[in-house]
Structures are given as C-alpha cells and as structure tokens.
Amino acid sequence: MLVTLSALTFAEYATGSRARRTEIVATRRIPADEYVGAQYYAPLLEAIPVALASADPTAVLTVAAQGLELSGQERAYQEATDGLLEWWRRAKGVVVTAGDSVLETGGLRIDVTPHLAYRTKTGAEVALFHLKEAELPRDTAIAAARLMQVCMLDLFPDATPVVVDARRARAYRIPANTNLAKLDAWLASQATAYVDHQRAIS
C-alpha cells in the first residue's frame, strides 16, 4: 500500500536534517485521528479561505482561534494570523476555487492540495501555508512549490505556485533559473528514500 504525505510534509522531509526526517517518518505511523500535530493547525487552515474571502478576515480568524485547548495553540494562531493578514494585504488577491491532486512517485503518494487559490492583477496563484514557529527554509518552499507546479493542470491551469511562511509574511516562488529536470529527479529520489526509511523503522 502506498504511503501518503502532504506536499509540505514531504518537502520538509526531503530538505530536513537526519533527526527531522526520522521524526516525520515516525509520526506518520500514528493514526491521523490520534496524531496531535495533524490537528494543531487544522481549524486555522480550514478558516483561511473563508476569512480571506470575507469583508472582515480578522473577525473570521479570531473565531477560528476560540476554544483552543492544545499547548501554545492560541499564541501560535495569533502569530500566524498576524503574518498571514500582512501578506494578504500585499497580495491584494481575490479568492477563487482550486482543485486538488495526488502525485505518485517512488512508491509514495503526495497529496497536493492548495490551502488557497486567488487572482491578482498579474494572474492566478495557488498557495500552501507554513504556519509553524520555525522559519520555513527556502529549499523546502521551492520543493513544495514544484510539487504544485507539476500538478497545476488539476489545481488551476496556468496559475503560479506560492508557498507562504505565514508568521513571517514571506512568499516563495520557484526562481526562473531553476533546473526543473534536476529538481524533479531529486524529488523522486527523496520519495524513494522516504519509503525505504519507513520500511527500515517499521
């Protein structure tokens, strides 16, 4: 049976330290409904498209942050919300609907589902949001953006993939001089590495 990871989680594995890679593999063996990490940001991610399409995004995101119970969750949501709204003011987008996709490579299934799609004056974009306290590494963002780019016909044809470090209001796009063939080959090798890694610790 193929293992399934989200695009950002896989990108984090691909670019992570040995310790972080092992942590990702180990936690993905825990059932989703028992894995606290999978639940931590779920209410905020669910609220973001609704909030950014509304006349008062702050109010919608404030409601999403109410009644939180996990340690540090309230502060995390506030910091992510502040940065996200700062980025959105600069983006000046209009929220639209995007599709989703699954990419299979190296024996791994990668769930490529954008958190948001929107139009700006320069064209459509699809975005994934990094909400964690730790800064998003540039290489991780580019890897995740490339996964979206490969699946763009399913997501939103001709859109530009963007990965946003929400707490720092920083958006990453694939540089124009990126060697996509080499990047794709590296991503495929990392997918195989993940499957082998999981098999080794099972």
Tab-separated table of N, CA and C in Angstrom, residues 98-185:
chain	number	residue	atom	x	y	z
A	98	ALA	N	-9.888	26.236	-6.277
A	98	ALA	CA	-8.898	25.403	-6.968
A	98	ALA	C	-9.230	23.936	-6.756
A	99	GLY	N	-8.646	23.093	-7.580
A	99	GLY	CA	-8.801	21.657	-7.422
A	99	GLY	C	-7.712	21.091	-6.526
A	100	ASP	N	-7.626	19.773	-6.519
A	100	ASP	CA	-6.546	19.118	-5.791
A	100	ASP	C	-5.996	18.005	-6.661
A	101	SER	N	-4.929	17.372	-6.183
A	101	SER	CA	-4.291	16.349	-6.999
A	101	SER	C	-3.494	15.418	-6.099
A	102	VAL	N	-3.100	14.298	-6.648
A	102	VAL	CA	-2.219	13.354	-5.969
A	102	VAL	C	-1.094	13.005	-6.932
A	103	LEU	N	0.125	13.130	-6.464
A	103	LEU	CA	1.302	12.810	-7.259
A	103	LEU	C	1.910	11.528	-6.717
A	104	GLU	N	2.111	10.548	-7.572
A	104	GLU	CA	2.712	9.281	-7.154
A	104	GLU	C	4.104	9.173	-7.740
A	105	THR	N	5.084	8.992	-6.869
A	105	THR	CA	6.468	8.883	-7.309
A	105	THR	C	7.266	8.087	-6.295
A	106	GLY	N	8.124	7.219	-6.782
A	106	GLY	CA	8.999	6.462	-5.897
A	106	GLY	C	8.286	5.610	-4.880
A	107	GLY	N	7.061	5.172	-5.172
A	107	GLY	CA	6.304	4.373	-4.214
A	107	GLY	C	5.614	5.185	-3.152
A	108	LEU	N	5.535	6.509	-3.344
A	108	LEU	CA	4.925	7.409	-2.373
A	108	LEU	C	3.801	8.196	-3.038
A	109	ARG	N	2.713	8.403	-2.304
A	109	ARG	CA	1.615	9.268	-2.752
A	109	ARG	C	1.749	10.613	-2.057
A	110	ILE	N	1.753	11.674	-2.840
A	110	ILE	CA	1.866	13.011	-2.279
A	110	ILE	C	0.572	13.758	-2.545
A	111	ASP	N	-0.083	14.153	-1.469
A	111	ASP	CA	-1.341	14.888	-1.555
A	111	ASP	C	-1.021	16.359	-1.845
A	112	VAL	N	-1.388	16.795	-3.041
A	112	VAL	CA	-1.094	18.170	-3.460
A	112	VAL	C	-2.408	18.948	-3.471
A	113	THR	N	-2.750	19.483	-2.323
A	113	THR	CA	-3.987	20.235	-2.157
A	113	THR	C	-3.664	21.631	-1.658
A	114	PRO	N	-3.802	22.656	-2.484
A	114	PRO	CA	-3.502	24.024	-2.031
A	114	PRO	C	-4.410	24.440	-0.887
A	115	HIS	N	-3.881	25.285	-0.014
A	115	HIS	CA	-4.692	25.856	1.059
A	115	HIS	C	-5.535	27.024	0.571
A	116	LEU	N	-5.117	27.634	-0.548
A	116	LEU	CA	-5.816	28.809	-1.061
A	116	LEU	C	-5.505	28.996	-2.538
A	117	ALA	N	-6.496	29.491	-3.273
A	117	ALA	CA	-6.289	29.939	-4.659
A	117	ALA	C	-6.860	31.348	-4.767
A	118	TYR	N	-6.218	32.187	-5.545
A	118	TYR	CA	-6.664	33.572	-5.637
A	118	TYR	C	-6.138	34.193	-6.934
A	119	ARG	N	-6.803	35.256	-7.333
A	119	ARG	CA	-6.376	36.019	-8.507
A	119	ARG	C	-5.843	37.378	-8.061
A	120	THR	N	-4.795	37.826	-8.726
A	120	THR	CA	-4.258	39.164	-8.519
A	120	THR	C	-4.255	39.875	-9.873
A	121	LYS	N	-3.756	41.093	-9.896
A	121	LYS	CA	-3.684	41.841	-11.147
A	121	LYS	C	-2.751	41.185	-12.158
A	122	THR	N	-1.821	40.376	-11.654
A	122	THR	CA	-0.840	39.747	-12.550
A	122	THR	C	-1.179	38.305	-12.901
A	123	GLY	N	-2.254	37.739	-12.333
A	123	GLY	CA	-2.640	36.368	-12.669
A	123	GLY	C	-3.058	35.562	-11.457
A	124	ALA	N	-3.387	34.305	-11.695
A	124	ALA	CA	-3.849	33.422	-10.620
A	124	ALA	C	-2.658	32.783	-9.905
A	125	GLU	N	-2.841	32.510	-8.614
A	125	GLU	CA	-1.834	31.831	-7.808
A	125	GLU	C	-2.522	30.810	-6.903
A	126	VAL	N	-1.809	29.735	-6.602
A	126	VAL	CA	-2.272	28.758	-5.617
A	126	VAL	C	-1.213	28.688	-4.523
A	127	ALA	N	-1.663	28.602	-3.284
A	127	ALA	CA	-0.734	28.741	-2.165
A	127	ALA	C	-0.853	27.616	-1.153
A	128	LEU	N	0.292	27.276	-0.572
A	128	LEU	CA	0.369	26.453	0.624
A	128	LEU	C	0.916	27.333	1.748
A	129	PHE	N	0.420	27.124	2.969
A	129	PHE	CA	0.835	27.939	4.098
A	129	PHE	C	1.635	27.131	5.114
A	130	HIS	N	2.796	27.638	5.440
A	130	HIS	CA	3.619	27.112	6.523
A	130	HIS	C	3.276	27.940	7.755
A	131	LEU	N	2.688	27.313	8.765
A	131	LEU	CA	2.192	28.037	9.930
A	131	LEU	C	3.061	27.858	11.168
A	132	LYS	N	4.066	27.021	11.084
A	132	LYS	CA	4.852	26.659	12.264
A	132	LYS	C	5.740	27.805	12.741
A	133	GLU	N	6.164	27.697	14.000
A	133	GLU	CA	7.032	28.718	14.593
A	133	GLU	C	8.397	28.752	13.916
A	134	ALA	N	8.934	27.592	13.602
A	134	ALA	CA	10.236	27.535	12.936
A	134	ALA	C	10.141	28.156	11.545
A	135	GLU	N	11.170	28.892	11.160
A	135	GLU	CA	11.179	29.539	9.854
A	135	GLU	C	11.171	28.504	8.737
A	136	LEU	N	10.459	28.799	7.675
A	136	LEU	CA	10.388	27.904	6.521
A	136	LEU	C	11.662	28.035	5.691
A	137	PRO	N	12.437	26.962	5.531
A	137	PRO	CA	13.630	27.043	4.690
A	137	PRO	C	13.257	27.272	3.220
A	138	ARG	N	14.059	28.051	2.543
A	138	ARG	CA	13.794	28.375	1.144
A	138	ARG	C	13.717	27.106	0.288
A	139	ASP	N	14.624	26.164	0.509
A	139	ASP	CA	14.629	24.935	-0.295
A	139	ASP	C	13.352	24.127	-0.083
A	140	THR	N	12.845	24.114	1.135
A	140	THR	CA	11.594	23.412	1.426
A	140	THR	C	10.449	24.051	0.669
A	141	ALA	N	10.395	25.378	0.674
A	141	ALA	CA	9.335	26.096	-0.024
A	141	ALA	C	9.377	25.830	-1.528
A	142	ILE	N	10.563	25.856	-2.104
A	142	ILE	CA	10.692	25.631	-3.553
A	142	ILE	C	10.293	24.206	-3.916
A	143	ALA	N	10.674	23.243	-3.066
A	143	ALA	CA	10.282	21.852	-3.327
A	143	ALA	C	8.767	21.701	-3.318
A	144	ALA	N	8.106	22.301	-2.323
A	144	ALA	CA	6.648	22.217	-2.245
A	144	ALA	C	5.992	22.942	-3.420
A	145	ALA	N	6.550	24.086	-3.799
A	145	ALA	CA	6.004	24.828	-4.945
A	145	ALA	C	6.118	24.010	-6.222
A	146	ARG	N	7.212	23.303	-6.381
A	146	ARG	CA	7.378	22.476	-7.586
A	146	ARG	C	6.357	21.341	-7.621
A	147	LEU	N	6.047	20.769	-6.485
A	147	LEU	CA	5.025	19.716	-6.464
A	147	LEU	C	3.685	20.264	-6.952
A	148	MET	N	3.343	21.480	-6.531
A	148	MET	CA	2.118	22.103	-7.033
A	148	MET	C	2.220	22.394	-8.519
A	149	GLN	N	3.372	22.873	-8.948
A	149	GLN	CA	3.548	23.222	-10.367
A	149	GLN	C	3.355	22.000	-11.267
A	150	VAL	N	3.874	20.858	-10.844
A	150	VAL	CA	3.737	19.628	-11.620
A	150	VAL	C	2.265	19.239	-11.775
A	151	CYS	N	1.468	19.541	-10.763
A	151	CYS	CA	0.050	19.160	-10.745
A	151	CYS	C	-0.882	20.292	-11.151
A	152	MET	N	-0.358	21.357	-11.733
A	152	MET	CA	-1.145	22.572	-11.915
A	152	MET	C	-2.363	22.397	-12.823
A	153	LEU	N	-2.316	21.494	-13.767
A	153	LEU	CA	-3.493	21.268	-14.617
A	153	LEU	C	-4.691	20.823	-13.783
A	154	ASP	N	-4.432	20.075	-12.714
A	154	ASP	CA	-5.510	19.653	-11.816
A	154	ASP	C	-5.906	20.763	-10.847
A	155	LEU	N	-4.935	21.578	-10.460
A	155	LEU	CA	-5.183	22.574	-9.414
A	155	LEU	C	-5.846	23.825	-9.971
A	156	PHE	N	-5.153	24.473	-10.924
A	156	PHE	CA	-5.667	25.701	-11.531
A	156	PHE	C	-4.755	26.011	-12.726
A	157	PRO	N	-5.144	25.603	-13.924
A	157	PRO	CA	-4.258	25.758	-15.089
A	157	PRO	C	-3.689	27.174	-15.214
A	158	ASP	N	-2.387	27.221	-15.452
A	158	ASP	CA	-1.640	28.465	-15.673
A	158	ASP	C	-1.443	29.306	-14.415
A	159	ALA	N	-1.834	28.803	-13.254
A	159	ALA	CA	-1.584	29.546	-12.016
A	159	ALA	C	-0.122	29.402	-11.596
A	160	THR	N	0.320	30.311	-10.761
A	160	THR	CA	1.677	30.279	-10.216
A	160	THR	C	1.639	29.684	-8.811
A	161	PRO	N	2.498	28.697	-8.516
A	161	PRO	CA	2.528	28.136	-7.160
A	161	PRO	C	3.305	29.034	-6.206
A	162	VAL	N	2.766	29.216	-5.013
A	162	VAL	CA	3.372	30.062	-3.988
A	162	VAL	C	3.334	29.313	-2.659
A	163	VAL	N	4.413	29.372	-1.913
A	163	VAL	CA	4.441	28.802	-0.570
A	163	VAL	C	4.729	29.947	0.398
A	164	VAL	N	3.846	30.126	1.374
A	164	VAL	CA	3.896	31.292	2.257
A	164	VAL	C	4.295	30.882	3.671
A	165	ASP	N	5.356	31.501	4.163
A	165	ASP	CA	5.728	31.376	5.573
A	165	ASP	C	4.860	32.389	6.311
A	166	ALA	N	3.745	31.918	6.867
A	166	ALA	CA	2.711	32.831	7.362
A	166	ALA	C	3.209	33.741	8.483
A	167	ARG	N	3.933	33.200	9.443
A	167	ARG	CA	4.324	34.029	10.593
A	167	ARG	C	5.267	35.161	10.205
A	168	ARG	N	6.006	34.948	9.108
A	168	ARG	CA	6.931	35.981	8.649
A	168	ARG	C	6.411	36.730	7.427
A	169	ALA	N	5.167	36.413	7.005
A	169	ALA	CA	4.534	37.086	5.868
A	169	ALA	C	5.436	37.061	4.635
A	170	ARG	N	6.084	35.928	4.411
A	170	ARG	CA	7.062	35.806	3.332
A	170	ARG	C	6.596	34.765	2.314
A	171	ALA	N	6.546	35.140	1.067
A	171	ALA	CA	6.093	34.243	-0.002
A	171	ALA	C	7.274	33.794	-0.857
A	172	TYR	N	7.275	32.506	-1.201
A	172	TYR	CA	8.329	31.933	-2.033
A	172	TYR	C	7.734	31.423	-3.346
A	173	ARG	N	8.440	31.693	-4.433
A	173	ARG	CA	8.083	31.178	-5.750
A	173	ARG	C	9.300	30.489	-6.344
A	174	ILE	N	9.096	29.673	-7.350
A	174	ILE	CA	10.205	28.959	-7.982
A	174	ILE	C	11.026	29.953	-8.802
A	175	PRO	N	12.311	30.083	-8.534
A	175	PRO	CA	13.137	31.011	-9.321
A	175	PRO	C	13.149	30.630	-10.806
A	176	ALA	N	13.219	31.636	-11.639
A	176	ALA	CA	13.163	31.412	-13.086
A	176	ALA	C	14.325	30.567	-13.595
A	177	ASN	N	15.463	30.615	-12.903
A	177	ASN	CA	16.640	29.880	-13.375
A	177	ASN	C	16.751	28.473	-12.791
A	178	THR	N	15.689	27.988	-12.148
A	178	THR	CA	15.714	26.647	-11.548
A	178	THR	C	15.782	25.571	-12.621
A	179	ASN	N	16.665	24.609	-12.433
A	179	ASN	CA	16.748	23.454	-13.335
A	179	ASN	C	15.676	22.453	-12.897
A	180	LEU	N	14.541	22.496	-13.577
A	180	LEU	CA	13.397	21.694	-13.138
A	180	LEU	C	13.646	20.199	-13.295
A	181	ALA	N	14.386	19.804	-14.331
A	181	ALA	CA	14.663	18.374	-14.531
A	181	ALA	C	15.468	17.822	-13.361
A	182	LYS	N	16.465	18.564	-12.909
A	182	LYS	CA	17.272	18.116	-11.768
A	182	LYS	C	16.452	18.134	-10.486
A	183	LEU	N	15.611	19.146	-10.332
A	183	LEU	CA	14.762	19.222	-9.141
A	183	LEU	C	13.802	18.043	-9.102
A	184	ASP	N	13.200	17.707	-10.236
A	184	ASP	CA	12.262	16.581	-10.277
A	184	ASP	C	12.955	15.261	-9.974
A	185	ALA	N	14.162	15.084	-10.506
A	185	ALA	CA	14.905	13.853	-10.247
A	185	ALA	C	15.248	13.736	-8.762
